[in-house]
mmCIF file of C-alpha atoms in Angstrom:
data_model
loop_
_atom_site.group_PDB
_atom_site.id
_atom_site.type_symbol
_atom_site.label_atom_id
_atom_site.label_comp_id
_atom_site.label_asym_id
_atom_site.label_seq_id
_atom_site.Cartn_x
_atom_site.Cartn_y
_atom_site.Cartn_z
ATOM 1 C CA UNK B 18 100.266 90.598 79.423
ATOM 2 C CA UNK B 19 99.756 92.260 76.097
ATOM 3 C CA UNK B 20 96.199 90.546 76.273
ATOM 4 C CA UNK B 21 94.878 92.492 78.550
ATOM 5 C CA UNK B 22 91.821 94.639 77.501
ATOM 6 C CA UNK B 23 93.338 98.467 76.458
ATOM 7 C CA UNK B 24 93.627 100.881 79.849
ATOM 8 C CA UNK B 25 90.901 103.810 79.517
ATOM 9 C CA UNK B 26 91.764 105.782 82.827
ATOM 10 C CA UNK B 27 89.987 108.919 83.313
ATOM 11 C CA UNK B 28 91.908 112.194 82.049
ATOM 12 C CA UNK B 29 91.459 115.804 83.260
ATOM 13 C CA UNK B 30 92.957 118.938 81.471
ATOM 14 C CA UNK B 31 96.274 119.613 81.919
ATOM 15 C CA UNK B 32 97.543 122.287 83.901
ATOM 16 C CA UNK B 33 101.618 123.129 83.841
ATOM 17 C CA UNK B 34 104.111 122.215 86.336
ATOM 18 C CA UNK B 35 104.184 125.449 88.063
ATOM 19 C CA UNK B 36 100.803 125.460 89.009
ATOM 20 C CA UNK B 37 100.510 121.868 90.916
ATOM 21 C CA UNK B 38 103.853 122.077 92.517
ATOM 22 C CA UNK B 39 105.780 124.814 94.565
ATOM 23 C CA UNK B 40 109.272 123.838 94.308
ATOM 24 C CA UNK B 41 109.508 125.154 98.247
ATOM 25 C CA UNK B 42 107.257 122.519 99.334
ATOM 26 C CA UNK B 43 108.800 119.372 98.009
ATOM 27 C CA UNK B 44 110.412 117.368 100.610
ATOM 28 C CA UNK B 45 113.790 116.673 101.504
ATOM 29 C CA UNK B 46 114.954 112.913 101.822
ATOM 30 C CA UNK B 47 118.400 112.430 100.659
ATOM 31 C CA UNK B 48 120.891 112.610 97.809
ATOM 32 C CA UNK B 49 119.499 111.110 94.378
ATOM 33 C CA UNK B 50 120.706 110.802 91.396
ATOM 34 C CA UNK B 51 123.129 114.014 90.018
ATOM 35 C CA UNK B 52 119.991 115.325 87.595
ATOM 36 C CA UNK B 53 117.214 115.114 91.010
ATOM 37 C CA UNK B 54 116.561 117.767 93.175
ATOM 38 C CA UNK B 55 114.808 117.725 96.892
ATOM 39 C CA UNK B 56 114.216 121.212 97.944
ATOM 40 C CA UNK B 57 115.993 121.512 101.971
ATOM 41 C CA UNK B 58 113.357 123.668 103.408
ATOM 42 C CA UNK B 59 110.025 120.754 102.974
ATOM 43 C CA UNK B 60 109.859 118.529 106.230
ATOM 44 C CA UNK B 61 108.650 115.284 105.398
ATOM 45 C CA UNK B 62 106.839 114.450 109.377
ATOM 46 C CA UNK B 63 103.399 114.607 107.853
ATOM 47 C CA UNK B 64 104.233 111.400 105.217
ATOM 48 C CA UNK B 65 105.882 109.120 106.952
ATOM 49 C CA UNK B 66 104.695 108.314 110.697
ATOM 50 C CA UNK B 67 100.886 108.798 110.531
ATOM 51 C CA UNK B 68 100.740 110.857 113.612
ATOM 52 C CA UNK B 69 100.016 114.427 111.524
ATOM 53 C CA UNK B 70 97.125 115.795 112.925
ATOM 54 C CA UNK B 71 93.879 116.146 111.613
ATOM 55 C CA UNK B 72 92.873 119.551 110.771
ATOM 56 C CA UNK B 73 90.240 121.187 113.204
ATOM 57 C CA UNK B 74 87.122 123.576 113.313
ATOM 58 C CA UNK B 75 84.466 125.601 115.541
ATOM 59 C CA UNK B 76 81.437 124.121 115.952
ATOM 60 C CA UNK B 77 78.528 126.731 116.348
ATOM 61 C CA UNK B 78 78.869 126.482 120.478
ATOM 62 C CA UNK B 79 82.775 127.000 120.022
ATOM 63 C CA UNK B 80 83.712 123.730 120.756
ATOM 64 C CA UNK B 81 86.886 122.342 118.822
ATOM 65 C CA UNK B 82 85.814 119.127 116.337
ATOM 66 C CA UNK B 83 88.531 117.456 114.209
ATOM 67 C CA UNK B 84 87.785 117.354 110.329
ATOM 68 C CA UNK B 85 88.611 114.379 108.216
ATOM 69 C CA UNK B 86 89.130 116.394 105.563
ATOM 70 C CA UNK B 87 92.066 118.294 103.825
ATOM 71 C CA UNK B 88 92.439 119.328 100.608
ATOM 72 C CA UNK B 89 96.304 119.251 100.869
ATOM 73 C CA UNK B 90 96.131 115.465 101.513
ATOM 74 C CA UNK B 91 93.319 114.540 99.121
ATOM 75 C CA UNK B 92 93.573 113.481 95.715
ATOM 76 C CA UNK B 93 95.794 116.178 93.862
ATOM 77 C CA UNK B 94 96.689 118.053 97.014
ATOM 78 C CA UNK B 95 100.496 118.847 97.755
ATOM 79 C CA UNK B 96 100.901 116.104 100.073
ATOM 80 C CA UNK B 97 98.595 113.177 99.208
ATOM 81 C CA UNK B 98 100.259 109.689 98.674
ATOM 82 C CA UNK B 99 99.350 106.248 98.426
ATOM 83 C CA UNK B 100 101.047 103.853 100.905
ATOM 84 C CA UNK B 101 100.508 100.285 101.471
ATOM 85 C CA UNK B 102 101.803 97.880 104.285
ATOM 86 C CA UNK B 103 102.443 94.485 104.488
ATOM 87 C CA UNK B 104 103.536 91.674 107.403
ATOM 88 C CA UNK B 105 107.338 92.798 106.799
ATOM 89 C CA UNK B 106 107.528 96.042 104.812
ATOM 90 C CA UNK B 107 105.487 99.375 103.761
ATOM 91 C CA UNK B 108 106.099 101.510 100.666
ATOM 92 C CA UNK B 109 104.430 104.741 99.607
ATOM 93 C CA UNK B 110 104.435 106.363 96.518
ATOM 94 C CA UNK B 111 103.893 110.549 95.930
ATOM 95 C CA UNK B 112 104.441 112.728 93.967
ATOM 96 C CA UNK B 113 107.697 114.633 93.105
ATOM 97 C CA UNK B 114 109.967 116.765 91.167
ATOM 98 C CA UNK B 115 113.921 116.525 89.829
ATOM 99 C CA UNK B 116 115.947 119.365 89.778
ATOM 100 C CA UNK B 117 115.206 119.980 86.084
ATOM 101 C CA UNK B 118 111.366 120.288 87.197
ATOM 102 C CA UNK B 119 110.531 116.957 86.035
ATOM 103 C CA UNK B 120 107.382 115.706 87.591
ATOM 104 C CA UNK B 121 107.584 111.974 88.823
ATOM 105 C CA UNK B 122 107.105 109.530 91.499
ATOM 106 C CA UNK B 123 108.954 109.066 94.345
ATOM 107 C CA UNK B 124 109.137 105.609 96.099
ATOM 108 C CA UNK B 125 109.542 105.100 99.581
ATOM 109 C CA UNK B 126 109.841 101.705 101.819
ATOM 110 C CA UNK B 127 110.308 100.778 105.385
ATOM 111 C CA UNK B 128 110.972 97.276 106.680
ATOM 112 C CA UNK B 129 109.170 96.464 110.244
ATOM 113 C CA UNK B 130 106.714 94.285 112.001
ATOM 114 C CA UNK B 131 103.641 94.114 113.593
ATOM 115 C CA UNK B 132 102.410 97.312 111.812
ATOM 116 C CA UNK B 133 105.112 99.494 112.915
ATOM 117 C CA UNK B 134 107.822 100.457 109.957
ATOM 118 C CA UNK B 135 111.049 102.278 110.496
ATOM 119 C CA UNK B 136 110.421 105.357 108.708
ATOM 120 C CA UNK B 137 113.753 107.062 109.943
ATOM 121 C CA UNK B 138 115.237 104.307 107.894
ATOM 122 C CA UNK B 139 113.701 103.758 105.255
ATOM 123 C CA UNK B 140 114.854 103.663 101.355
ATOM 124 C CA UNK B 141 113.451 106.579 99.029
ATOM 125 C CA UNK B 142 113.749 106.339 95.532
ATOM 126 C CA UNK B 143 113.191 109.069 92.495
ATOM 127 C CA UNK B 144 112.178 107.679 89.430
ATOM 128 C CA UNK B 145 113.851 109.620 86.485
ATOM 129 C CA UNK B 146 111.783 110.511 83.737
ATOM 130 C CA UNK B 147 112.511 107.209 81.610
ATOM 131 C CA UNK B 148 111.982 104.903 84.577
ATOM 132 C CA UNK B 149 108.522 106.705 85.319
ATOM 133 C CA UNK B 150 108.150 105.141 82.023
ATOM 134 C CA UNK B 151 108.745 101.540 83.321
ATOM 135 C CA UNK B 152 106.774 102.044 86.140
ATOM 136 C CA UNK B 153 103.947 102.958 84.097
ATOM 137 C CA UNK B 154 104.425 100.049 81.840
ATOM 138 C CA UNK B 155 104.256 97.419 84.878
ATOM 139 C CA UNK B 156 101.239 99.412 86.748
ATOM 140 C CA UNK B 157 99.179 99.865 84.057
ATOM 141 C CA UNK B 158 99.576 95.790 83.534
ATOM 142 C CA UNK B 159 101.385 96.338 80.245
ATOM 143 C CA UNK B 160 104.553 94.256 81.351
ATOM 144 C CA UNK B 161 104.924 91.684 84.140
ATOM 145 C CA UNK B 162 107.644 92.946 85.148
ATOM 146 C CA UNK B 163 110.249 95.405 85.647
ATOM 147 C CA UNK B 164 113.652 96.117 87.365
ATOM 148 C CA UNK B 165 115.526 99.694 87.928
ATOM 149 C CA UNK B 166 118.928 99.966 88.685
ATOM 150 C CA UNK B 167 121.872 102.230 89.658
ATOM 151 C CA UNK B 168 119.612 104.819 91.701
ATOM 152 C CA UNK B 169 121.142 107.045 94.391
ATOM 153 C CA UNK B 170 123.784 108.924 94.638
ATOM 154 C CA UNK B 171 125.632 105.737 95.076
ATOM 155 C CA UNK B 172 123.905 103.745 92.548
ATOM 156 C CA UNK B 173 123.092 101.123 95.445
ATOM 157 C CA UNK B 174 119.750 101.224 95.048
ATOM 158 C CA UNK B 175 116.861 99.981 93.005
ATOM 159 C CA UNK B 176 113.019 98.741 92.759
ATOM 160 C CA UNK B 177 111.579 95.469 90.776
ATOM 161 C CA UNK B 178 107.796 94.938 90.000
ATOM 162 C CA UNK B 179 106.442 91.416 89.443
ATOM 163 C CA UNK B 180 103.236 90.421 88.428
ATOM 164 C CA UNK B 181 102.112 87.575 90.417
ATOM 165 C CA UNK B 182 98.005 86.367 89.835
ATOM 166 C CA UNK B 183 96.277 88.813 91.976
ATOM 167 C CA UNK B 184 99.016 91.123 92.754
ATOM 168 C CA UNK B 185 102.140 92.719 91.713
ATOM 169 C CA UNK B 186 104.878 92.390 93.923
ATOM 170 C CA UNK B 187 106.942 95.547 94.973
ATOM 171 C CA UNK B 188 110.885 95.082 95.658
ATOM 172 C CA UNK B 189 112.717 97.820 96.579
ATOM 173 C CA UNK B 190 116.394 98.018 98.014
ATOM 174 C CA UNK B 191 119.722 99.395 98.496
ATOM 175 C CA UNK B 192 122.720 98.716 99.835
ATOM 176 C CA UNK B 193 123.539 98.115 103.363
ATOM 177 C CA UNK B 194 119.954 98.272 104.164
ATOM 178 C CA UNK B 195 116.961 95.045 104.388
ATOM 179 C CA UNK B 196 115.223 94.698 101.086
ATOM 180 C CA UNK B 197 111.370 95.564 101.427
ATOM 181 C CA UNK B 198 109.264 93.253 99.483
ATOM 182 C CA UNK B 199 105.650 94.272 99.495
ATOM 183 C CA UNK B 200 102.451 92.474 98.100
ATOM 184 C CA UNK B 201 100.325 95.200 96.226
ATOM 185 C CA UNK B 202 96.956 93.978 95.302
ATOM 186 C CA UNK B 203 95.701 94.444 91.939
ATOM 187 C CA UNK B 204 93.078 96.876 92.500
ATOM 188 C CA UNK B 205 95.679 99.054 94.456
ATOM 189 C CA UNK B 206 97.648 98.686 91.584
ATOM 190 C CA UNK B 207 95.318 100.446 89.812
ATOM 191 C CA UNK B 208 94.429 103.346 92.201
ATOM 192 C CA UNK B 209 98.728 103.871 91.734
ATOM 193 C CA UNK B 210 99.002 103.314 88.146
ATOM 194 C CA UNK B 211 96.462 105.806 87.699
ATOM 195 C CA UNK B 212 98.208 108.417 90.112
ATOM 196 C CA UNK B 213 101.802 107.799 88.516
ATOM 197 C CA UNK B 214 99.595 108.631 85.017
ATOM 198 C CA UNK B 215 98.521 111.547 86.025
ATOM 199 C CA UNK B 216 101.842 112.989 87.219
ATOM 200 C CA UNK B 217 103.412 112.099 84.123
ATOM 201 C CA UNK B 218 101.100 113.796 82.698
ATOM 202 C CA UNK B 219 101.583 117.038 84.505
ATOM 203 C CA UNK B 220 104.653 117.527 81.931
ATOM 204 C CA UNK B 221 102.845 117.351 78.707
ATOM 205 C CA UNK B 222 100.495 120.772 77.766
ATOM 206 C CA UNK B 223 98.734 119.053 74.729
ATOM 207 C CA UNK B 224 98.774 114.867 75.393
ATOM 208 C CA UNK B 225 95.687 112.842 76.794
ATOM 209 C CA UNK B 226 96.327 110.067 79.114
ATOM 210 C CA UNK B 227 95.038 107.396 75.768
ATOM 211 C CA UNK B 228 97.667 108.666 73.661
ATOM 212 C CA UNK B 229 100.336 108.274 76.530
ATOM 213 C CA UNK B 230 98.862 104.688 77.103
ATOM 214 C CA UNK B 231 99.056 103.988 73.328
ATOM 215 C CA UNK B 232 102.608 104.466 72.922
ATOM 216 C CA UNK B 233 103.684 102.580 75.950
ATOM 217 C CA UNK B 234 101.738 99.674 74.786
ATOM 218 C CA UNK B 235 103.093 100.058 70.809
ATOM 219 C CA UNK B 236 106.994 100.472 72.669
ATOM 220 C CA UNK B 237 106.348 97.311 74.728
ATOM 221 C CA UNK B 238 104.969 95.383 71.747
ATOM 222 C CA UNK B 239 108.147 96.033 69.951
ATOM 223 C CA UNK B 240 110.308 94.739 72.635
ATOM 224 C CA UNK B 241 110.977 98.245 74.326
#
């Protein structure tokens, strides 16, 4: 993998933590690991069934017309996501926060069929700061693959990524529960890579996205 032409994804100024995220707003979905924190008053209905509604305006003769636009669910809003379904399994990835105001990714996966995923069920994982890292590494195509252990507060969970030609292959599971194994193709992969960047990111004042990429690639060359 260490062929691939060098990643050049678009980088905006930095702003700090404070001012993309309102700790009161992130979601609550569980125990993590001891050093992650999921604020109790966020309810997570909008993100996980797809029935949120769609905002809505006055026309000029005061009839009601929905909008297919809203800021908080667009590209660097509070609640955007990217989530992608397969035959068997769906997993979404946002954006999040530990409890030592880390900003990172959070993984979530649902098994079903026929297009309908049980969400009530499903398996959420926080990355920590160093497995942001790996998840980088494998969706910015700088390793084929990747595995995460010990997450939870049970350490009974945990996510692989695969590189398979035309895709990278998304495992994520925990105990007690059917492993979700969804096909992400490539140019998805980059839409996510790109959005995992960019909250990683977030923590840094004074470092530009080619300088992060640059030192992932130099740690993977040496075996890291």
């Amino acid at each position: 993998m260490n062929n691939h032409p060098q990643y050049q994804p678009q980088y905006q100024p930095q702003k700090s933590a404070n001012e993309y995220f309102d700790s009161s707003q992130m979601h609550n979905t569980g125990a993590e690991c001891q050093n992650q924190y999921v604020n109790e008053n966020y309810i997570p209905s909008h993100m996980h069934n797809n029935n949120a509604q769609s905002p809505v305006k006055q026309s000029q003769e005061g009839q009601t017309q929905s909008s297919d636009f809203n800021p908080d669910y667009a590209p660097g809003g509070r609640y955007y996501s990217i989530k992608v379904h397969a035959s068997k399994a769906a997993v979404e990835f946002k954006a999040d926060i530990t409890r030592k105001g880390v900003i990172t990714i959070r993984i979530e996966a649902a098994s079903g069929a026929n297009k309908s995923y049980d969400w009530k069920n499903k398996i959420s994982i926080q990355l920590t700061q160093l497995g942001l890292i790996e998840f980088l590494c494998a969706f910015l195509f700088i390793k084929e693959s990747i595995e995460l252990k010990h997450y939870g507060a049970k350490n009974d969970k945990s996510l692989k990524v695969q590189y398979q030609e035309g895709k990278l292959f998304v495992q994520v599971s925990q105990k007690g529960k059917k492993l979700c194994g969804v096909p992400i193709p490539i140019n998805e992969a980059v839409r996510i890579g790109q959005f995992a960047l960019d909250s990683y990111l977030k923590n840094f004042d004074n470092i530009s996205a080619e300088f992060a990429v640059q030192n992932f690639n130099r740690a993977a060359s040496l075996g890291l």
